[in-house]
XYZ file of C-alpha atoms in Angstrom:
694
model
C 27.211 -10.198 5.780
C 25.471 -7.290 4.070
C 21.747 -7.357 5.032
C 20.814 -6.437 1.461
C 22.544 -9.566 0.203
C 20.883 -11.626 2.930
C 17.356 -10.545 1.986
C 18.113 -11.196 -1.694
C 19.134 -14.778 -0.906
C 16.067 -15.164 1.320
C 13.763 -13.992 -1.470
C 15.175 -15.876 -4.442
C 16.334 -19.079 -2.708
C 12.863 -20.677 -2.697
C 12.324 -19.646 -6.326
C 15.540 -21.375 -7.372
C 14.517 -24.495 -5.458
C 11.067 -24.457 -7.084
C 12.578 -24.098 -10.555
C 15.075 -26.917 -10.039
C 12.500 -29.378 -8.673
C 9.786 -28.341 -11.113
C 11.852 -28.363 -14.302
C 14.402 -31.082 -13.616
C 12.783 -33.151 -10.851
C 12.120 -36.182 -13.018
C 15.764 -36.373 -14.058
C 17.205 -35.539 -10.651
C 14.923 -37.905 -8.755
C 12.835 -37.546 -5.626
C 15.614 -37.313 -3.058
C 17.613 -34.636 -4.870
C 14.484 -32.579 -5.582
C 13.373 -32.725 -1.952
C 16.891 -31.956 -0.710
C 17.298 -28.924 -3.000
C 13.946 -27.340 -2.138
C 14.223 -28.086 1.576
C 17.833 -26.912 1.655
C 17.008 -23.550 0.108
C 14.108 -23.083 2.525
C 16.285 -23.966 5.486
C 18.854 -21.437 4.284
C 16.184 -18.764 3.898
C 14.843 -19.546 7.387
C 18.273 -19.286 9.028
C 19.054 -16.026 7.231
C 15.597 -14.657 8.112
C 16.322 -15.217 11.799
C 19.679 -13.497 11.320
C 17.968 -10.476 9.765
C 15.265 -10.510 12.447
C 17.903 -10.615 15.194
C 19.769 -7.715 13.617
C 16.498 -5.802 13.389
C 15.426 -6.567 16.951
C 18.699 -6.296 18.834
C 21.355 -5.144 16.361
C 20.043 -1.732 15.374
C 19.304 -2.605 11.743
C 17.367 0.207 10.074
C 14.756 0.047 7.290
C 16.088 -0.128 3.758
C 14.986 -0.785 0.188
C 16.733 -2.926 -2.416
C 15.619 -2.262 -6.005
C 16.378 -5.081 -8.438
C 14.812 -4.034 -11.744
C 12.006 -1.892 -13.173
C 8.688 -3.682 -13.485
C 6.149 -1.369 -15.132
C 6.593 2.255 -16.154
C 3.693 3.953 -17.941
C 3.610 7.712 -17.414
C 3.265 8.313 -13.682
C 2.519 4.652 -13.063
C 5.870 3.314 -11.861
C 6.536 -0.070 -10.268
C 9.852 -1.770 -9.493
C 10.938 -5.234 -8.407
C 12.326 -4.580 -4.964
C 12.718 -5.758 -1.385
C 11.429 -3.511 1.401
C 12.758 -4.342 4.852
C 10.986 -2.867 7.855
C 9.470 -4.169 11.072
C 6.521 -5.809 9.317
C 8.549 -7.600 6.661
C 11.168 -8.656 9.243
C 8.467 -10.373 11.294
C 6.860 -11.971 8.260
C 10.221 -13.266 7.021
C 10.687 -15.468 10.071
C 7.037 -16.548 10.074
C 6.940 -17.570 6.421
C 10.364 -19.175 6.082
C 10.336 -20.943 9.468
C 6.962 -22.587 8.989
C 7.638 -23.337 5.325
C 11.007 -24.972 5.996
C 9.486 -27.169 8.709
C 6.603 -28.063 6.399
C 9.148 -29.083 3.759
C 10.922 -31.318 6.258
C 7.618 -32.754 7.528
C 6.627 -33.567 3.961
C 9.602 -35.910 3.593
C 7.715 -38.329 5.816
C 4.134 -37.413 4.999
C 4.525 -37.634 1.218
C 6.953 -40.571 1.262
C 4.753 -42.828 -0.839
C 3.445 -40.224 -3.249
C 4.596 -40.550 -6.848
C 4.859 -36.804 -7.502
C 7.231 -35.538 -4.845
C 9.262 -33.214 -7.135
C 6.078 -31.515 -8.279
C 4.771 -31.217 -4.725
C 7.975 -29.743 -3.322
C 8.250 -27.397 -6.288
C 4.747 -26.071 -5.592
C 5.558 -25.623 -1.886
C 8.661 -23.569 -2.691
C 6.777 -21.542 -5.307
C 4.127 -20.808 -2.675
C 6.803 -19.554 -0.307
C 8.459 -17.364 -2.952
C 5.125 -15.744 -3.847
C 4.476 -14.932 -0.189
C 7.981 -13.503 0.217
C 7.432 -11.332 -2.854
C 4.179 -10.119 -1.292
C 5.614 -9.195 2.100
C 8.680 -7.475 0.620
C 6.781 -5.287 -1.856
C 7.405 -1.562 -1.890
C 4.382 -0.779 -4.073
C 0.936 -2.129 -4.835
C 1.974 -3.752 -8.104
C 4.489 -6.145 -6.563
C 2.076 -6.685 -3.697
C -0.562 -7.680 -6.253
C 1.935 -9.983 -7.995
C 2.612 -11.843 -4.743
C -1.106 -11.727 -3.926
C -1.975 -13.529 -7.160
C 1.084 -15.763 -6.850
C -0.082 -17.288 -3.569
C -3.518 -17.704 -5.143
C -2.011 -19.652 -8.023
C 0.131 -21.791 -5.718
C -2.840 -22.531 -3.473
C -4.828 -23.668 -6.503
C -2.024 -26.020 -7.515
C -1.571 -27.420 -4.006
C -5.229 -27.757 -3.004
C -5.828 -29.657 -6.233
C -2.523 -31.525 -6.038
C -4.297 -34.905 -6.195
C -6.066 -33.715 -9.334
C -7.525 -37.133 -10.144
C -9.903 -36.667 -7.173
C -13.057 -34.761 -8.186
C -13.364 -33.269 -4.693
C -9.815 -31.900 -4.847
C -10.454 -30.325 -8.244
C -13.703 -28.803 -7.024
C -12.003 -27.399 -3.893
C -9.169 -25.876 -5.945
C -11.592 -24.223 -8.343
C -13.720 -22.964 -5.461
C -10.707 -21.373 -3.764
C -9.627 -19.808 -7.040
C -13.058 -18.389 -7.926
C -13.905 -17.044 -4.450
C -10.531 -15.328 -4.258
C -11.118 -13.757 -7.680
C -14.167 -12.057 -6.181
C -12.026 -10.567 -3.432
C -9.224 -9.735 -5.851
C -11.637 -7.742 -8.008
C -12.250 -5.436 -5.059
C -8.523 -5.377 -4.334
C -7.747 -4.331 -7.914
C -10.398 -1.588 -7.740
C -8.772 -0.375 -4.527
C -5.369 -0.138 -6.201
C -6.929 1.776 -9.111
C -8.623 4.121 -6.653
C -5.316 4.785 -4.899
C -3.563 5.647 -8.166
C -6.479 7.760 -9.365
C -6.657 9.687 -6.086
C -2.982 10.053 -5.191
C -1.086 9.586 -8.446
C 1.215 6.824 -7.193
C 1.140 3.209 -6.107
C 4.481 3.291 -4.275
C 4.174 3.188 -0.503
C 6.984 5.633 0.320
C 5.520 8.670 -1.501
C 1.901 7.574 -0.906
C 1.691 7.312 2.876
C 2.790 10.900 3.675
C 0.010 12.250 1.441
C -2.835 10.575 3.285
C -3.079 12.775 6.358
C -3.123 16.008 4.350
C -5.711 14.737 1.860
C -8.304 13.342 4.281
C -10.998 15.926 3.335
C -10.870 14.858 -0.314
C -13.900 12.948 -1.470
C -15.767 11.576 -4.460
C -19.291 12.720 -5.312
C -21.276 9.911 -6.867
C -25.011 9.207 -7.192
C -25.879 12.019 -4.834
C -23.484 10.851 -2.120
C -20.078 12.006 -0.923
C -17.453 9.351 -0.257
C -14.131 10.025 1.440
C -11.432 8.823 -0.921
C -9.320 7.185 1.759
C -12.363 5.352 3.136
C -13.339 4.231 -0.350
C -9.835 2.993 -1.175
C -9.393 1.166 2.138
C -12.832 -0.456 1.932
C -12.098 -1.796 -1.545
C -8.663 -3.011 -0.516
C -10.209 -4.788 2.464
C -12.493 -6.727 0.119
C -9.306 -8.321 -1.193
C -8.252 -9.110 2.363
C -11.647 -10.711 3.027
C -11.104 -13.134 0.166
C -7.487 -13.967 0.846
C -7.943 -14.293 4.611
C -11.303 -16.093 4.334
C -13.439 -13.578 6.175
C -17.220 -13.697 6.449
C -19.019 -13.875 3.058
C -15.789 -14.902 1.287
C -14.808 -17.657 3.713
C -16.366 -20.650 1.974
C -13.202 -21.774 0.191
C -11.139 -22.313 3.339
C -12.671 -25.534 4.766
C -12.690 -27.155 1.335
C -8.973 -26.401 1.032
C -8.503 -29.388 3.342
C -8.656 -31.542 0.199
C -4.973 -30.788 -0.288
C -2.260 -32.722 1.576
C -2.018 -31.850 5.268
C 1.357 -30.032 4.903
C -0.393 -27.716 2.440
C -3.087 -26.989 5.009
C -0.444 -26.061 7.557
C 1.341 -23.767 5.127
C -1.823 -22.037 3.915
C -3.331 -21.586 7.370
C -0.270 -20.745 9.420
C 2.182 -18.751 7.365
C 1.198 -17.823 3.854
C -2.056 -17.201 2.057
C -4.554 -16.477 4.820
C -2.185 -14.165 6.700
C -1.729 -11.966 3.621
C -4.908 -9.985 4.289
C -3.981 -9.239 7.900
C -0.480 -8.226 6.846
C -1.865 -5.934 4.146
C -4.192 -4.095 6.543
C -1.347 -3.578 9.034
C 0.999 -2.458 6.255
C -1.584 0.119 5.177
C -2.055 1.471 8.716
C -1.103 5.000 7.461
C -4.238 4.792 5.311
C -6.614 2.920 7.634
C -5.872 5.301 10.518
C -7.587 8.038 8.500
C -10.433 5.810 7.291
C -12.891 5.406 10.215
C -15.631 3.826 8.107
C -13.252 1.237 6.686
C -11.914 0.466 10.176
C -15.423 -0.136 11.454
C -16.051 -2.491 8.544
C -12.886 -4.376 9.487
C -14.021 -4.676 13.129
C -17.508 -5.924 12.280
C -16.361 -8.415 9.655
C -13.589 -9.693 11.930
C -15.912 -10.129 14.913
C -18.650 -11.857 12.913
C -16.077 -14.136 11.281
C -14.626 -15.108 14.656
C -18.097 -15.991 15.968
C -19.236 -17.777 12.816
C -16.162 -19.993 12.495
C -16.115 -20.857 16.200
C -19.752 -21.955 16.194
C -19.208 -24.135 13.127
C -16.082 -25.701 14.649
C -18.180 -26.868 17.615
C -19.978 -29.438 15.472
C -17.417 -30.629 12.907
C -16.043 -34.165 13.077
C -13.233 -34.027 10.509
C -10.092 -33.219 12.502
C -8.665 -30.982 9.772
C -11.898 -29.065 9.309
C -12.097 -28.234 13.012
C -8.611 -26.731 12.833
C -9.472 -24.973 9.557
C -12.449 -23.199 11.118
C -10.219 -22.397 14.073
C -7.916 -20.571 11.661
C -10.843 -18.635 10.248
C -11.862 -17.622 13.763
C -8.352 -16.582 14.806
C -8.028 -14.452 11.680
C -11.174 -12.698 12.854
C -9.319 -11.827 16.072
C -6.489 -10.324 14.046
C -8.844 -8.175 12.002
C -10.695 -7.060 15.128
C -7.377 -5.852 16.524
C -6.474 -4.018 13.330
C -9.945 -2.495 13.130
C -9.707 -0.924 16.586
C -6.219 0.382 15.756
C -4.119 -2.234 17.576
C -2.109 -3.209 14.512
C 0.793 -4.275 16.727
C -1.433 -6.733 18.614
C -2.783 -8.009 15.313
C 0.739 -8.755 14.055
C 1.668 -10.260 17.421
C -1.208 -12.725 17.195
C -0.278 -13.479 13.588
C 3.255 -14.268 14.798
C 2.272 -16.555 17.676
C -0.586 -18.115 15.731
C 1.833 -19.291 13.056
C 3.576 -21.565 15.554
C 0.635 -23.191 17.290
C -1.557 -23.419 14.185
C 1.192 -25.086 12.154
C 1.748 -27.357 15.162
C -1.928 -28.328 15.310
C -2.213 -28.981 11.587
C 0.960 -31.020 11.378
C -0.041 -32.820 14.577
C -3.374 -33.654 12.956
C -1.430 -34.997 10.000
C 0.532 -37.220 12.362
C -2.726 -38.560 13.791
C -4.144 -39.155 10.317
C -0.920 -40.896 9.325
C -1.014 -43.145 12.379
C -4.698 -43.949 11.823
C -4.284 -45.126 8.219
C -5.659 -41.852 6.826
C -8.844 -41.785 8.872
C -9.857 -38.140 9.512
C -13.166 -38.631 11.332
C -12.627 -38.012 15.051
C -15.592 -40.224 15.850
C -13.339 -43.142 14.901
C -10.476 -42.077 17.145
C -10.185 -42.259 20.925
C -7.552 -43.567 23.319
C -4.651 -42.595 21.055
C -2.471 -40.968 23.720
C -0.617 -44.201 24.540
C -0.043 -45.033 20.881
C 1.010 -41.546 19.744
C 2.778 -40.093 22.804
C 4.806 -37.425 20.991
C 1.867 -36.309 18.883
C -0.321 -36.236 21.997
C 2.187 -34.087 23.870
C 2.729 -31.525 21.122
C -0.967 -31.230 20.271
C -1.724 -30.652 23.946
C 0.810 -27.820 23.871
C -0.833 -26.435 20.736
C -4.273 -26.669 22.345
C -3.123 -24.794 25.454
C -1.536 -22.156 23.236
C -4.578 -21.563 21.022
C -6.992 -21.415 23.944
C -4.845 -18.726 25.533
C -4.518 -20.315 28.929
C -2.396 -18.190 31.225
C -2.377 -16.315 34.482
C -3.207 -12.596 34.195
C -1.203 -10.467 36.578
C 1.697 -12.884 36.607
C 1.661 -12.704 32.795
C 2.589 -16.355 32.584
C 1.255 -18.591 29.851
C 1.802 -20.082 26.432
C 2.069 -18.043 23.225
C -1.627 -17.515 22.574
C -2.194 -16.133 26.067
C -0.055 -13.066 25.405
C -1.297 -12.233 21.918
C -5.001 -13.051 22.322
C -5.277 -11.230 25.646
C -3.576 -8.202 24.110
C -6.312 -8.076 21.456
C -9.052 -8.357 24.066
C -7.487 -5.588 26.174
C -7.052 -3.383 23.099
C -10.716 -3.851 22.161
C -11.790 -2.799 25.644
C -9.423 0.177 25.509
C -10.959 1.262 22.212
C -14.391 1.127 23.811
C -13.196 3.073 26.839
C -11.742 5.676 24.475
C -15.174 6.296 22.950
C -15.455 3.794 20.107
C -18.658 1.769 20.697
C -17.444 -0.950 18.345
C -14.558 -1.471 20.739
C -16.936 -2.831 23.374
C -18.661 -4.919 20.698
C -15.303 -6.410 19.692
C -14.433 -7.022 23.347
C -17.638 -8.939 24.056
C -17.305 -10.996 20.885
C -13.645 -11.747 21.539
C -14.306 -12.982 25.073
C -17.287 -15.094 24.037
C -15.375 -16.640 21.137
C -12.472 -17.386 23.491
C -14.812 -19.640 25.452
C -16.002 -21.365 22.283
C -12.401 -21.778 21.164
C -11.514 -23.508 24.405
C -14.458 -25.887 24.088
C -13.919 -27.016 20.488
C -10.125 -27.188 20.897
C -10.314 -29.416 23.968
C -13.139 -31.367 22.339
C -10.728 -32.216 19.538
C -7.976 -33.170 21.996
C -10.188 -35.293 24.280
C -12.109 -36.855 21.391
C -8.846 -37.887 19.734
C -6.522 -38.920 22.532
C -8.662 -39.763 25.559
C -11.530 -42.046 26.387
C -12.215 -45.439 24.890
C -10.921 -46.446 21.503
C -13.663 -46.146 18.903
C -11.563 -48.022 16.371
C -10.529 -51.638 15.992
C -7.602 -53.389 14.378
C -10.033 -54.546 11.709
C -10.908 -50.926 10.911
C -7.258 -50.035 10.426
C -6.645 -53.194 8.424
C -9.544 -52.234 6.195
C -8.025 -48.775 5.631
C -4.604 -50.242 4.893
C -6.165 -52.752 2.491
C -7.986 -49.971 0.657
C -4.780 -47.975 0.533
C -2.848 -50.882 -0.969
C -5.686 -51.515 -3.413
C -5.544 -47.921 -4.639
C -1.784 -48.125 -4.861
C -1.886 -51.319 -6.932
C -4.542 -50.083 -9.341
C -3.179 -46.627 -10.134
C -0.219 -45.399 -12.076
C 1.734 -42.279 -12.916
C 2.403 -39.124 -10.971
C -0.813 -39.292 -8.975
C -0.673 -42.907 -7.974
C -2.056 -42.682 -4.487
C -5.279 -40.726 -4.071
C -5.497 -40.507 -0.289
C -2.493 -42.805 0.175
C 0.009 -40.087 0.779
C 1.753 -41.052 3.988
C 4.631 -43.114 5.193
C 4.436 -46.908 5.151
C 3.571 -48.597 8.415
C 6.725 -47.762 10.355
C 5.515 -49.635 13.406
C 5.818 -52.884 11.473
C 2.106 -53.452 11.172
C 2.146 -55.101 7.777
C -0.065 -57.740 6.349
C -0.585 -60.625 8.690
C -0.053 -58.523 11.840
C -2.461 -56.765 14.157
C -2.881 -53.191 13.017
C -2.549 -50.478 15.671
C -2.027 -46.707 15.540
C 1.646 -45.808 15.375
C 3.828 -42.764 15.831
C 5.157 -40.822 12.863
C 8.756 -41.019 11.565
C 11.339 -38.550 12.870
C 11.026 -36.323 9.785
C 7.488 -35.597 10.951
C 8.115 -35.534 14.701
C 11.078 -33.125 14.612
C 9.078 -30.225 13.076
C 6.362 -30.846 15.669
C 8.851 -30.564 18.521
C 10.406 -27.373 17.104
C 7.002 -25.766 16.559
C 5.949 -26.689 20.095
C 8.881 -24.659 21.404
C 7.540 -21.639 19.537
C 4.016 -22.334 20.785
C 5.312 -22.202 24.353
C 7.822 -19.344 24.300
C 7.034 -17.068 21.326
C 4.635 -14.933 23.336
C 6.779 -14.609 26.438
C 9.936 -13.836 24.450
C 8.522 -11.111 22.193
C 5.581 -9.498 23.985
C 7.607 -6.457 25.033
C 8.932 -6.010 21.507
C 5.600 -6.296 19.717
C 3.195 -4.536 22.105
C 5.162 -3.586 25.227
C 7.440 -0.753 26.226
C 9.791 -1.453 23.305
C 7.175 -1.587 20.567
C 7.934 1.851 19.109
C 11.636 1.065 18.868
C 10.860 -2.364 17.452
C 8.488 -1.316 14.681
C 10.541 1.770 13.744
C 7.680 3.449 11.934
C 6.472 0.382 10.016
C 3.122 0.690 11.814
C 1.503 4.104 12.022
C -0.722 5.173 14.895
C -2.638 8.451 14.766
C -2.278 10.969 17.571
C -5.588 9.892 19.130
C -4.808 6.164 18.964
C -4.024 4.969 22.483
C -5.492 1.465 22.409
C -2.224 -0.132 23.506
C -2.283 2.021 26.626
C -3.894 0.230 29.567
C -7.118 1.888 30.755
C -8.532 1.462 34.213
C -11.003 -1.383 34.151
C -12.794 -3.698 36.565
C -10.770 -6.710 37.635
C -12.959 -9.090 35.670
C -11.956 -7.502 32.376
C -8.441 -8.919 32.672
C -9.708 -12.202 34.112
C -12.526 -12.776 31.634
C -10.443 -14.579 28.950
C -9.106 -16.996 31.557
C -12.563 -17.553 33.061
C -14.249 -18.410 29.772
C -11.298 -20.561 28.675
C -11.459 -22.601 31.863
C -15.232 -22.940 31.518
C -14.802 -24.200 27.957
C -12.152 -26.686 29.135
C -14.347 -27.991 31.956
C -17.414 -28.383 29.760
C -15.385 -30.281 27.164
C -13.849 -32.509 29.861
C -17.292 -33.234 31.313
C -18.822 -34.119 27.944
C -15.964 -36.106 26.442
C -14.192 -37.641 29.466
C -16.417 -37.755 32.556
C -19.602 -38.390 30.561
C -18.027 -39.968 27.516
C -20.543 -40.315 24.717
C -22.614 -37.340 25.825
C -21.479 -35.279 22.849
C -22.435 -38.040 20.424
C -25.869 -38.359 22.010
C -26.475 -34.620 21.762
C -25.352 -34.631 18.142
C -27.692 -37.548 17.387
C -30.612 -35.548 18.761
C -29.862 -32.810 16.254
C -32.071 -29.774 16.592
C -32.249 -26.560 14.542
C -29.254 -24.871 16.205
C -27.047 -27.935 15.801
C -28.098 -28.316 12.153
C -27.449 -24.615 11.576
C -23.906 -24.867 12.931
C -23.177 -28.283 11.437
C -24.197 -27.062 7.968
C -21.954 -23.994 8.301
C -24.834 -21.527 8.545
C -26.004 -22.927 5.164
C -23.682 -20.611 3.269
C -22.762 -23.225 0.673
C -26.426 -23.969 0.024
C -27.237 -20.252 -0.150
C -24.428 -19.523 -2.595
C -25.346 -22.602 -4.636
C -28.949 -21.443 -4.916
C -28.087 -17.839 -5.782
C -24.677 -17.213 -7.279
C -23.906 -20.645 -8.743
C -27.335 -21.332 -10.214
C -27.690 -17.677 -11.154
C -24.394 -17.799 -13.002
C -25.466 -21.027 -14.720
C -28.768 -19.433 -15.746
C -26.999 -16.369 -17.139
C -24.483 -18.598 -18.886
C -27.232 -20.626 -20.492
C -29.074 -17.425 -21.446
C -26.076 -15.867 -23.159
C -24.870 -19.155 -24.642
C -28.073 -20.780 -25.847
C -30.139 -17.641 -26.287
C -27.561 -15.067 -27.297
C -24.765 -17.035 -28.912
C -26.546 -19.994 -30.472
C -29.925 -18.490 -31.381
C -29.141 -14.844 -32.100
C -25.480 -14.604 -33.134
C -25.083 -18.009 -34.731
C -28.738 -18.177 -35.783
C -28.633 -14.867 -37.674
C -24.966 -15.167 -38.542
C -23.053 -18.168 -39.881
C -25.672 -20.769 -39.019
C -28.498 -18.663 -40.480
C -26.631 -17.838 -43.682
C -25.573 -21.437 -44.207
C -29.133 -22.642 -43.589
C -30.459 -20.066 -46.088
C -27.881 -21.154 -48.641
C -28.937 -24.765 -48.197
C -32.622 -23.886 -48.683
C -31.875 -21.764 -51.745
C -29.733 -24.556 -53.155
C -32.512 -27.062 -52.619
C -35.040 -24.754 -54.295
C -32.821 -24.108 -57.283
C -32.035 -27.796 -57.450
C -35.696 -28.626 -57.992
C -35.797 -26.791 -61.354
C -32.835 -28.778 -62.640
C -35.020 -31.521 -64.159
C -32.578 -32.733 -66.834
C -35.130 -32.553 -69.687
C -34.041 -30.520 -72.787
C -37.521 -29.259 -73.582
C -37.757 -27.735 -70.066
C -34.540 -25.797 -70.677
C -35.714 -24.783 -74.220
C -38.965 -23.475 -72.760
C -37.087 -21.397 -70.176
C -34.818 -20.018 -72.917
C -37.911 -19.122 -74.995
C -39.379 -17.278 -72.031
C -36.112 -15.381 -71.669
C -36.033 -14.365 -75.327
C -39.667 -13.269 -75.145
C -38.894 -11.205 -72.107
C -35.919 -9.499 -73.736
C -37.943 -8.693 -76.871
C -40.764 -7.269 -74.768
C -38.328 -5.021 -72.900
C -36.688 -3.875 -76.161
C -40.044 -2.922 -77.730
C -41.054 -1.040 -74.552
C -37.771 0.824 -74.477
C -38.009 1.697 -78.255
C -41.501 3.147 -77.904
C -40.537 5.089 -74.785
């Protein structure tokens, strides 16, 4: 089949599914709506793998399909199109594979929700927006997809809109991303102002020849390419939840767990990383912007890892893990290893989706309890979930054997980033060594909090009782009985008790239905083999032939080339990962309860990490209250007192006062009116005599 037809079906299939479920879901019913949306996603996923196979092994070359003009104003030209190259080919399989499995998983997870057509429509719309983003051939379509995933995330995070916390989380995600998108929009304007086009094909060849161009402002000289890339990266910071603009990501856990998996593994948060790699022809000539990317990525990785150490909500631990892993990807892009960045994005999609959906299986089996302190000993009750989450934990911690190059997916991609950072340092970039040290240290933290989650959840003594689960099920049934309409379930969004633990029986944790287990098994295969199967294509000897020019590397960029280094450089990720594993095993298995005792003692460092470096409190005290103060100033002071006070309110008040004053002289007595008339006649006569004599 013609590849151009294939990519068209891939792009518009999810949109058709979203339209059918969203517009006609009530008439078609839940099953038909779910089948249509899931079917189109499955079709897109299969065709994406076909296109990826043709690209990787079949000699498929880059091409562009133009569907229709979008905006044409003078030299500002944008078209609806589909750009296929190495980057979009990789992203196609990431987005459609994870999204199709999330759709299938949601059949079980959302089985009791009253708004399944709406939910599945939003999921498919989310996927379409991301596909539009990754297939863009210019900044305008990229911005359309960029805002599209923001809209879909708002709808999905706040899906249970009757919950105040869900509404607040959706608004927070929307507002924080608008801050980043403001910088992104300024970056696009800067590109058009500086280079006269927003289309990638004519733009990228101009960059190298125009590097000396700058902008003189306020006594300073700013390189245009550095300015444009720095502004564009502000957008990436918001969308990919990097330091300063990260605060929306943990709160996004208010949405259903399948949404968390889709946001964190395949769509919204990967958009920023993809954008930086796509713009490698610009970032390669923007050293200041690249250094900003390295520093922000490294600080984000450290920040999120330290916070994850202390969190007790199973979904929040994995959410901060995502934030930290995105920091790795930006570190790689910042030192020039765009290929390693995309490789980690690719492998991360499998094991992060696996961990999130596995967490959803645990939550489902534990009657919607998300606090890990009320778990324990679940391995024998949830054997499949235990097995796949163990695979995901091994993958994210990057356990593997250097030299033999044998390990799970994360081993190949994370180690490639660490090696690239060291290579950048060896090549003369001091921030390369900084990124290397941070990456190794965070790898140890990642191992600790990941195994802490696994041991806390599945091993040790049960910290739950049948009465606890019965209480949760009773509350769930109570909510179900007392609510109505599309949002009838609040937190009651999972399958009924498939283990037969109904009323009158002893409640125990139970495994998920097959619609939830099958995606977990398929994702675990990717978490095991994705790194081994594609390392040579992404970063190895075949990487130039694989990317086919989609990623640009300057002549002095040799970070993917191995530099001579002490033996411990290659072994350091394994060493710190094993140390993190052993410390977690000691605290949560051998000395079970030690972690709880340390947490109970508190301390300034623990409080600092547990409260997420107090960013929410800081932003509340400055930006939120500052915005409220300004709003009150302009509303009460400017609008009500000045504009309304001097305008309509003031005039109406004056009219009332004048009316009251005039009303007082309307006494109703004839002699009063005759006296006034006499005064008037006297006045007229006086004026006439004065005028006659003059």
